[in-house]
Every structure is written in C-alpha cells, then in structure tokens.
PDB file of C-alpha atoms in Angstrom:
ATOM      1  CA  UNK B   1      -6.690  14.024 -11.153  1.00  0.00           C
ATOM      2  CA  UNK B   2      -8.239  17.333  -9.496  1.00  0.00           C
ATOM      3  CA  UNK B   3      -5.193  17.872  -7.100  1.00  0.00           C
ATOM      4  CA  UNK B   4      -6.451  20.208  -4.207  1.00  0.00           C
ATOM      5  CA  UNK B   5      -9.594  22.459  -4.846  1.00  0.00           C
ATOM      6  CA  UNK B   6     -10.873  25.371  -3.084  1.00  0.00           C
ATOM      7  CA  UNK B   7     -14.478  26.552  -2.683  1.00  0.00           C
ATOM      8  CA  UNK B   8     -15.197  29.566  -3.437  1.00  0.00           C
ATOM      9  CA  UNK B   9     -13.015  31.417  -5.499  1.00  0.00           C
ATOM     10  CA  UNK B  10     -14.394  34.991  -4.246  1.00  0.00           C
ATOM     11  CA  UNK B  11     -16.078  36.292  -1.400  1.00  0.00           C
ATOM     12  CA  UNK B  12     -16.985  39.077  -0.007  1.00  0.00           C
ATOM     13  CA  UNK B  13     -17.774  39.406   3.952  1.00  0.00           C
ATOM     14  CA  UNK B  14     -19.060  42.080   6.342  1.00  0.00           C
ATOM     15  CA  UNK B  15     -17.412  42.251   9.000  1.00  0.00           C
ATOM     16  CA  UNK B  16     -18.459  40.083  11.919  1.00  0.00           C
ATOM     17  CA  UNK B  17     -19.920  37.635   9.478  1.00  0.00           C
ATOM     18  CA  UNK B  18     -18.175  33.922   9.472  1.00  0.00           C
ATOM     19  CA  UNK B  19     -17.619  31.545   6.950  1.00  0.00           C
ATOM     20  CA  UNK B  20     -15.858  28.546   5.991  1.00  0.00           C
ATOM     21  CA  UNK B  21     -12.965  28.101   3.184  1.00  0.00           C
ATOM     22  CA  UNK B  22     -13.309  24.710   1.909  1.00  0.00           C
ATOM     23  CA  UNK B  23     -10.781  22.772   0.970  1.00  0.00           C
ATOM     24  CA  UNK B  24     -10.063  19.035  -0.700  1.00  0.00           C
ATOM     25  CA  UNK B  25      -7.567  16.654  -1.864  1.00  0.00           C
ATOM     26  CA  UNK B  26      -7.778  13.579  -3.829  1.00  0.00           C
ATOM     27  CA  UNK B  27      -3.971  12.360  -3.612  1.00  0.00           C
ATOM     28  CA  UNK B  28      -4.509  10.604  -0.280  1.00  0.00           C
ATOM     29  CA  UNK B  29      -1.950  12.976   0.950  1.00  0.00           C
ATOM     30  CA  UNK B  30      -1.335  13.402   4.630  1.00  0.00           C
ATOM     31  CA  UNK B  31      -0.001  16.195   5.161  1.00  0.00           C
ATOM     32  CA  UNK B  32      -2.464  19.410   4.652  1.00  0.00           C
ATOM     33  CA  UNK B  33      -1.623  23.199   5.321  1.00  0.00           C
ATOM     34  CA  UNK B  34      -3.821  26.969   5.326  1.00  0.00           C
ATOM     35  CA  UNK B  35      -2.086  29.586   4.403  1.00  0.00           C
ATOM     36  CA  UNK B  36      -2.824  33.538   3.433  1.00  0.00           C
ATOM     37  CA  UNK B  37      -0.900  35.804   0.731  1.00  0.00           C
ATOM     38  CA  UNK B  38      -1.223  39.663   1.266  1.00  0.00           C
ATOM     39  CA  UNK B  39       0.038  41.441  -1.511  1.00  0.00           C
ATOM     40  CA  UNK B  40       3.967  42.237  -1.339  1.00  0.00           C
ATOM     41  CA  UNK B  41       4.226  39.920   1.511  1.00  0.00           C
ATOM     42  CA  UNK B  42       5.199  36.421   1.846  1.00  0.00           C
ATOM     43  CA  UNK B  43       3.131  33.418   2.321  1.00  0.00           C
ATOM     44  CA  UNK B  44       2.206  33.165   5.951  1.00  0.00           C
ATOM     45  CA  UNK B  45       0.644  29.674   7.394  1.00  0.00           C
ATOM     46  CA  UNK B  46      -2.062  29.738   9.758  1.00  0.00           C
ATOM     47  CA  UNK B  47      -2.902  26.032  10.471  1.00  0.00           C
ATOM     48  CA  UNK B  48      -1.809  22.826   9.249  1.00  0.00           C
ATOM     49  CA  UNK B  49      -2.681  18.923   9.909  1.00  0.00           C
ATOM     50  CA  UNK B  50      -0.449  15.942   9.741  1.00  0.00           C
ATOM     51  CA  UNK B  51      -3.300  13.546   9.159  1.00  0.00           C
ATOM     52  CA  UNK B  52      -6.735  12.936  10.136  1.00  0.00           C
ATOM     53  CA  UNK B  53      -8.047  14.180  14.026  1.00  0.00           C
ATOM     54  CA  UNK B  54      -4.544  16.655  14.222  1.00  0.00           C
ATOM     55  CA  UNK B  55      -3.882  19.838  13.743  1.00  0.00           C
ATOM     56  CA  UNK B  56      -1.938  22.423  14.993  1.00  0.00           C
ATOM     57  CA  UNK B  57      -1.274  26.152  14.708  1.00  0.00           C
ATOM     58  CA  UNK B  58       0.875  27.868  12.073  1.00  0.00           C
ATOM     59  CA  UNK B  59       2.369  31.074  12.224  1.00  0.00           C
ATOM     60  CA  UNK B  60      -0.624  33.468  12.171  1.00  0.00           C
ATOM     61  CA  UNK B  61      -3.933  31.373  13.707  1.00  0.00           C
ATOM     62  CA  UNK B  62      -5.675  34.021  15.405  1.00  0.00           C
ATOM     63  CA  UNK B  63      -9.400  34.639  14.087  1.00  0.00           C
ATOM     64  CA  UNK B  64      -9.361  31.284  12.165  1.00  0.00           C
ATOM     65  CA  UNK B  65     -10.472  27.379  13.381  1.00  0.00           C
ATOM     66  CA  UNK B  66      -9.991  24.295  11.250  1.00  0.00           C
ATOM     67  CA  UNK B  67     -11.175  20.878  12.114  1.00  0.00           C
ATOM     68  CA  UNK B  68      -9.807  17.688   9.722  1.00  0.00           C
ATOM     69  CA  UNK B  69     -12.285  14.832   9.964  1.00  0.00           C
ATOM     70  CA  UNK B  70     -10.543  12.693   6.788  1.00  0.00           C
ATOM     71  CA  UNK B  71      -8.199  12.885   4.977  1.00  0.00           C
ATOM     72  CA  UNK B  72      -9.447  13.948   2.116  1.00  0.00           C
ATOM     73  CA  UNK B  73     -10.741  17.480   3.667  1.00  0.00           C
ATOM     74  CA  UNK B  74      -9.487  20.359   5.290  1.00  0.00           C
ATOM     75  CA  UNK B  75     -11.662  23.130   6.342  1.00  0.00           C
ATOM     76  CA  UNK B  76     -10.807  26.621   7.634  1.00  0.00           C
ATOM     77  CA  UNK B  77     -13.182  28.426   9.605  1.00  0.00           C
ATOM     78  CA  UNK B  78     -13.222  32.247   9.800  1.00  0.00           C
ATOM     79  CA  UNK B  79     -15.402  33.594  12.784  1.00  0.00           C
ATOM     80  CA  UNK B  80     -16.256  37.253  13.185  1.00  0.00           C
ATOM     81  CA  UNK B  81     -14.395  38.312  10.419  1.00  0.00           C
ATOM     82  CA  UNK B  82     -12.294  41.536  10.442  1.00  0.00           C
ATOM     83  CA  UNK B  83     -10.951  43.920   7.576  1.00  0.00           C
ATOM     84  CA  UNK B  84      -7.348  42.478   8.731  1.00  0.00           C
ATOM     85  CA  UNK B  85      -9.193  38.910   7.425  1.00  0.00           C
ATOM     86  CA  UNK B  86      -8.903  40.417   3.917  1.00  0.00           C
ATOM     87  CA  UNK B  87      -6.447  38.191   1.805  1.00  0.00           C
ATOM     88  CA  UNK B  88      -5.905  35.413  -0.460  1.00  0.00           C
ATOM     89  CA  UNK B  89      -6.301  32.123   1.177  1.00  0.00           C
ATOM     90  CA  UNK B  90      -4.846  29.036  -0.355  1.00  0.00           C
ATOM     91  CA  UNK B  91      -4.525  25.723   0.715  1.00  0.00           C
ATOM     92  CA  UNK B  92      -1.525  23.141   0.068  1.00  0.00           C
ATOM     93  CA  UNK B  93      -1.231  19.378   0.562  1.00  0.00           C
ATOM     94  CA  UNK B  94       2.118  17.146   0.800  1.00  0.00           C
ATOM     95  CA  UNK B  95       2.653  13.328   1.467  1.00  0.00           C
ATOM     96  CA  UNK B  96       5.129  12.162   4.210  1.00  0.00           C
ATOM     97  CA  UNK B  97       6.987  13.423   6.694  1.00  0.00           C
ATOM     98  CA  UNK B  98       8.167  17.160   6.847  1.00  0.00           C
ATOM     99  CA  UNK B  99       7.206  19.597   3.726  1.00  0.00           C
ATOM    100  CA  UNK B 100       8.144  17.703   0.828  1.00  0.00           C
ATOM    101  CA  UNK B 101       6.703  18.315  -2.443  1.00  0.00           C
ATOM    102  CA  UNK B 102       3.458  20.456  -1.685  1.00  0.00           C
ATOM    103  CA  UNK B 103       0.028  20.971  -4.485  1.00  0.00           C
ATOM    104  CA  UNK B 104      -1.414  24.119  -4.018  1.00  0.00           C
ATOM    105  CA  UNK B 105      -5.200  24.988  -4.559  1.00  0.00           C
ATOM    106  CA  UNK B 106      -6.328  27.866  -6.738  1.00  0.00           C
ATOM    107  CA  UNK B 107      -6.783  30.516  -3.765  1.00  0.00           C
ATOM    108  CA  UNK B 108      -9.593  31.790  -2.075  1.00  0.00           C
ATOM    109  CA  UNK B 109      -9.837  35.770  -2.771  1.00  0.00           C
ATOM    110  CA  UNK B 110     -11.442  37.136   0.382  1.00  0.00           C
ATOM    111  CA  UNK B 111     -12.866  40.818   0.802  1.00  0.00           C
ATOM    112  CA  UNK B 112     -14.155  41.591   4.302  1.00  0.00           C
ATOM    113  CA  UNK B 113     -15.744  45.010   4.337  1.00  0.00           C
TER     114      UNK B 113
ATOM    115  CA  UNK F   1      14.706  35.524  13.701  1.00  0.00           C
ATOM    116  CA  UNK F   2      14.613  33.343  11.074  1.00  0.00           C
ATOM    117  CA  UNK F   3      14.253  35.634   7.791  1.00  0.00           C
ATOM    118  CA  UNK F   4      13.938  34.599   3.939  1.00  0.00           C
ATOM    119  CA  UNK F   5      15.177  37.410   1.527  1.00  0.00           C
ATOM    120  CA  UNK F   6      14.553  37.396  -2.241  1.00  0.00           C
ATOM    121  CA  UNK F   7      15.972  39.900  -4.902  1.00  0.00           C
ATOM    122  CA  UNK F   8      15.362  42.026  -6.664  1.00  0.00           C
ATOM    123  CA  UNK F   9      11.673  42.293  -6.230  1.00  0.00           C
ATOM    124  CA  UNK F  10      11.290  42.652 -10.030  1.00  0.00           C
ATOM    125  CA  UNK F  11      13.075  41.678 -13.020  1.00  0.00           C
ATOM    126  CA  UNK F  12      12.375  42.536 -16.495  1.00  0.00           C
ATOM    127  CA  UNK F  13      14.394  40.531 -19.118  1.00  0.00           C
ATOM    128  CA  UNK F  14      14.477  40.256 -23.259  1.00  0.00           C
ATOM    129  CA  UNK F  15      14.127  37.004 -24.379  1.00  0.00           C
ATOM    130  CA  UNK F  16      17.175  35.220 -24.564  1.00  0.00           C
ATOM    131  CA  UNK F  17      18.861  37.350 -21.519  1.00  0.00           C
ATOM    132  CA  UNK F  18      19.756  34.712 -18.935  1.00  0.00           C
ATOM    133  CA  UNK F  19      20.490  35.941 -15.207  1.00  0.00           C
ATOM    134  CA  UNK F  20      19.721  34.898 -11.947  1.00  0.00           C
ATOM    135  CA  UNK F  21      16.991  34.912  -8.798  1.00  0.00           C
ATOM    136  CA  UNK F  22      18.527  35.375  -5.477  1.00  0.00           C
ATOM    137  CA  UNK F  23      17.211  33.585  -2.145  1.00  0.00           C
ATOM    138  CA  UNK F  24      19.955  34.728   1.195  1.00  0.00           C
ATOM    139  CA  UNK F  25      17.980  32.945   4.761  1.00  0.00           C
ATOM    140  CA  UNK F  26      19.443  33.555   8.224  1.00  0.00           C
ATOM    141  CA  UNK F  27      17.780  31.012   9.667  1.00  0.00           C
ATOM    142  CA  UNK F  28      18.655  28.583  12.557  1.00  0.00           C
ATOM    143  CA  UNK F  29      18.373  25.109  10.706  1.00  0.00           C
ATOM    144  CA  UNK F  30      17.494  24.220   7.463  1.00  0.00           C
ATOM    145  CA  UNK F  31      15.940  20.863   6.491  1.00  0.00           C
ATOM    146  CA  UNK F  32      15.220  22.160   2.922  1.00  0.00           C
ATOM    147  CA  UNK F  33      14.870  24.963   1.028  1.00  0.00           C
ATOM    148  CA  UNK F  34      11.978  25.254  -2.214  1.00  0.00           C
ATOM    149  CA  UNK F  35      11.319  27.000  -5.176  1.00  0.00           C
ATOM    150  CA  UNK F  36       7.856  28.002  -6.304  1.00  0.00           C
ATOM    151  CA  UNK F  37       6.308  29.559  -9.461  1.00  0.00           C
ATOM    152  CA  UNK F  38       3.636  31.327  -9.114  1.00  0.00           C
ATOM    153  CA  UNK F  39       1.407  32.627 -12.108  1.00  0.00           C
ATOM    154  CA  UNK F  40      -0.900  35.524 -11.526  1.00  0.00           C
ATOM    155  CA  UNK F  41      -4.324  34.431  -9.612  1.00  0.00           C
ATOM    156  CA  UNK F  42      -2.969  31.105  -9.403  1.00  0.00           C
ATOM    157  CA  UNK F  43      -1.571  28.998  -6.390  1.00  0.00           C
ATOM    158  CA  UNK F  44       2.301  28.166  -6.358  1.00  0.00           C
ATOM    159  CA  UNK F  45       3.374  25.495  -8.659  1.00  0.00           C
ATOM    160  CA  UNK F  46       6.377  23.273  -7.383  1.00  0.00           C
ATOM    161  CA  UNK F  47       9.950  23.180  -9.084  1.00  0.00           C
ATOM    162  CA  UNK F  48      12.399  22.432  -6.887  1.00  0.00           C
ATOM    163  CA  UNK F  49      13.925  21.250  -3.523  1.00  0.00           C
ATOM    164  CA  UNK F  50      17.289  21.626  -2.304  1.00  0.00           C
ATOM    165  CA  UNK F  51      18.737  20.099   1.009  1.00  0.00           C
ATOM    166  CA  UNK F  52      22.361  20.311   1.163  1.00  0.00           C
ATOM    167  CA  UNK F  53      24.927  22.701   0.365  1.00  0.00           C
ATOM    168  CA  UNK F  54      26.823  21.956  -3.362  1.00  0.00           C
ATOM    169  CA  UNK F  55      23.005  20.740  -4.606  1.00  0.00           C
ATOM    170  CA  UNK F  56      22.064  21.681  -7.871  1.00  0.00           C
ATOM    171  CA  UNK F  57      18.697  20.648  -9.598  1.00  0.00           C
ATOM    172  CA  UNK F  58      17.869  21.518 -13.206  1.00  0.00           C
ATOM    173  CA  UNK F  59      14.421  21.291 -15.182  1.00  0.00           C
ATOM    174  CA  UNK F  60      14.492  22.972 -18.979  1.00  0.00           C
ATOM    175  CA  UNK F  61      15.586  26.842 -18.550  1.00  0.00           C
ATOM    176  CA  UNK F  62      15.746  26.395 -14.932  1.00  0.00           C
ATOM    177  CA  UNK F  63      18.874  25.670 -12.722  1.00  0.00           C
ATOM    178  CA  UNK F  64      18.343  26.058  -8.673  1.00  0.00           C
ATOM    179  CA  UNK F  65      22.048  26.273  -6.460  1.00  0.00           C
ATOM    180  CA  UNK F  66      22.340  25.967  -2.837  1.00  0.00           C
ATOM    181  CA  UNK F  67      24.670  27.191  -0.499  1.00  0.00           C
ATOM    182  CA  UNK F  68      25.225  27.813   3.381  1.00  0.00           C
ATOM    183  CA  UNK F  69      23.840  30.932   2.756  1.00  0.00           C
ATOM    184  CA  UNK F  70      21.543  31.711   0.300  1.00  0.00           C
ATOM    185  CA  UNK F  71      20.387  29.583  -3.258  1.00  0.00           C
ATOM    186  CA  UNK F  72      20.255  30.842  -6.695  1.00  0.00           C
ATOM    187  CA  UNK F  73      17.943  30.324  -9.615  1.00  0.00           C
ATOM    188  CA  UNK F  74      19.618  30.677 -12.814  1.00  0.00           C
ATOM    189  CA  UNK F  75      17.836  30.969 -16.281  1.00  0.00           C
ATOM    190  CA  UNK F  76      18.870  30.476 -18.796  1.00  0.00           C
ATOM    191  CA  UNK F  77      17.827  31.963 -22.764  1.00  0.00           C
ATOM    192  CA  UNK F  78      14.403  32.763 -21.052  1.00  0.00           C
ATOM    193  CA  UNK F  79      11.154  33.254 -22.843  1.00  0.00           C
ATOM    194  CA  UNK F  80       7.740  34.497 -22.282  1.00  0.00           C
ATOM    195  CA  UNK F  81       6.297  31.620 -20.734  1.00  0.00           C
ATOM    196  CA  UNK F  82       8.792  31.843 -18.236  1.00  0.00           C
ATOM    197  CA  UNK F  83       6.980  35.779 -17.161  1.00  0.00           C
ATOM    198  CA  UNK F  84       5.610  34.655 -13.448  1.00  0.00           C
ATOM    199  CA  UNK F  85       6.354  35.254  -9.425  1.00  0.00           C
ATOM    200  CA  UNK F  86       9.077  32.960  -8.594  1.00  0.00           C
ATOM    201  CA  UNK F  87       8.797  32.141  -4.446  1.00  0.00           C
ATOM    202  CA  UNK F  88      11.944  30.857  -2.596  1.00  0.00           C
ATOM    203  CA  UNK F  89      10.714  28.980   0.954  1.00  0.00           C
ATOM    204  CA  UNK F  90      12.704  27.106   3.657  1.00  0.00           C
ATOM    205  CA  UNK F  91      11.964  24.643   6.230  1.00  0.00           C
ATOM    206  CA  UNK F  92      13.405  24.654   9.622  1.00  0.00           C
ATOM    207  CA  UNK F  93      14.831  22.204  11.872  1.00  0.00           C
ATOM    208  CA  UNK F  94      12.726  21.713  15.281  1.00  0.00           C
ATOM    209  CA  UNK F  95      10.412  19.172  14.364  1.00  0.00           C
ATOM    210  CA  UNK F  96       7.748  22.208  13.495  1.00  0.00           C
ATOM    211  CA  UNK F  97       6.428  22.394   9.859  1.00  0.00           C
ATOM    212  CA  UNK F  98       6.947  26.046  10.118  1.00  0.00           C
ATOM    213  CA  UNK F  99       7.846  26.990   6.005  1.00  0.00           C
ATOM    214  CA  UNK F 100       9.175  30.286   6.053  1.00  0.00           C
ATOM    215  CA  UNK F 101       8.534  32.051   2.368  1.00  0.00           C
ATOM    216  CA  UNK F 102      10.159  35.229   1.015  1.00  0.00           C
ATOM    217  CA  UNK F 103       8.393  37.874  -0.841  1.00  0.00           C
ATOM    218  CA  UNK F 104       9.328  36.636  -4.268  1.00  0.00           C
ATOM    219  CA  UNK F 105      10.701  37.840  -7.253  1.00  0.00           C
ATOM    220  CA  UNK F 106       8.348  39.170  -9.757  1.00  0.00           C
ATOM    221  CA  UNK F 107       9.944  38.469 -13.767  1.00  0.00           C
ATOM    222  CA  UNK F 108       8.759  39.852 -17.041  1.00  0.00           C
ATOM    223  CA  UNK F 109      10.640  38.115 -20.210  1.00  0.00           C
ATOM    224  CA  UNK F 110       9.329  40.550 -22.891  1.00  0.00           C
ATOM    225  CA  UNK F 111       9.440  39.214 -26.396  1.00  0.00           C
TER     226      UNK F 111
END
C-alpha cells in the first residue's frame, strides 16, 4: 500500500518558470489537501478538494492552481514562480467528512531562484 | 484570530526523563484537535485526535489530554526513537476545512 506519493522530491525553479507538484493516492480517499512548510512556521494549506470536480481555496492560494479530475490525483500547479514560492510542499489525503485521520506524502522540496 | 501555540520550541530530554508537549488555541470552535510526528525530511505521521474536553488517548510512550484550552502530550520514560517534530493542529467549526497547525515542538531524547 503506497499511501500518498509526491513527484519530485527536489526542484529547483527560476523564477517565472511553472511547474506542476504531482500528487497521488491509492486509499480511495476523498478528501485531498496542498499544503507548504517554511521553516519555523506552521503548516499553511493552500488548496484542498472534497472529491472529484471540487476544490476550493485554503489559507494561502495565491500563485498556485490545482485541478482534481479523479480521485486518485491531485495536482498543484505553480505558475510564474517567485522566490516567496520557495518551500516544502506536501500533500495529505483523509476519508469522510471533515479532517479526520490524514496520510501525508513525502514533501516536495522546492528552490525557486 | 484563531491562533495555535506550541511550547517550548525545543526540548532536549535523557532517556527515561518523561515531561510534557504543550498545545494552548484561542480559537472560535473546535471540531477536533490532532497530533502529528514529524521526522526530519519526512511528511507528518498521524497519532492522535481529540474532540472533547476530559479526552485522553494513549499509544506506547505517548498520552495526548484535552482541555477547553489547550491539550497536552505527555511522555513517558522516552527513548531515542521518540527524537522528532511533534505538530499540534485544530479544526474549526464553520463548515470550512481550514486546519490551523502550530509551529511544533522540536525533541531530542539523547541516549
């Protein structure tokens, strides 16, 4: 059972380049969530999706898209990317209603330079 | 506005030297509060949830509290293994999915 995995691990952009942040779940959950760690700060979610065709912005969306197709995937989308871009992305999925129990992928370390 | 405090920020212990991790939230509703480890270049690993004041959940060295105003988690005769960033998050009422996390608490059990 693979859980949630994130492609790639490490990156590094120039600025203005985009890219996309894959992400992928095999528990059938539902419930699917973006989210970026800066160092001494607290996780901070930028998007999340309640199921297949819906999704909706999280605390800190700006400079990001994300599109959820099936279930199974959750992409995020970085256009133009900025030195403020420059984090640690990870991606979480839970099942039902609300944030129960949530599976976090490895991270995606992101430079933009 | 809703806020999530942990302390201390770091915590170095011997083996065997129990103590505590402190979560206080001023927040306007909670529907849950959650406790993640989190290992060094790794994403946060589950351990608990707690809902309702007087809730206690325990797994091995691990003991998570709740109250009104903040949550505890207690361990107990730690060891090495136990050395990792331990996240406190809670989840507001509103219908929004909004998680708010805290900084985390950052413990060393040296041997």
């Amino acid at each position: 059972n693979a859980g949630v995995t994130q492609t790639p691990k490490f990156r590094i952009l120039k600025i203005g380049q985009s890219m996309t942040l894959q992400c992928t779940q095999d528990m059938n959950h539902n419930y699917m969530y973006w989210y970026r760690q800066d160092p001494g700060m607290g996780l901070k979610l930028i998007y999340y999706s309640v199921g297949a065709g819906i999704t909706d912005k999280g605390e800190v969306p700006n400079g990001y898209n994300v599109s959820r197709s099936t279930t199974e995937d959750f992409p995020l989308r970085l256009e133009l990317a900025a030195p403020s871009q420059t984090s640690v992305y990870f991606c979480a999925s839970s099942w039902g209603q609300g944030f129960t129990e949530a599976f976090f992928g490895q991270g995606t370390r992101l430079t933009v330079v | 506005e809703d806020q999530v405090t942990q302390s201390p920020e770091a915590l170095r212990l011997q083996e065997g030297e129990s103590s505590s991790l402190n979560c206080s939230y001023t927040v306007s509703g909670l529907r849950g509060l959650f406790w993640y480890r989190q290992d060094p270049g790794k994403g946060p690993e589950f351990l608990f949830t707690l809902y309702s004041a007087g809730e206690e959940k325990e797994k091995e060295r691990l003991k998570a509290t709740l109250t009104k105003k903040e949550s505890f988690l207690h361990i107990t005769a730690p060891k090495p293994e136990d050395s990792a960033t331990y996240l406190c998050a809670v989840h507001l009422q509103g219908g929004s999915e909004k998680l708010v996390f805290g900084k985390g608490t950052k413990l060393t059990v040296n041997p």
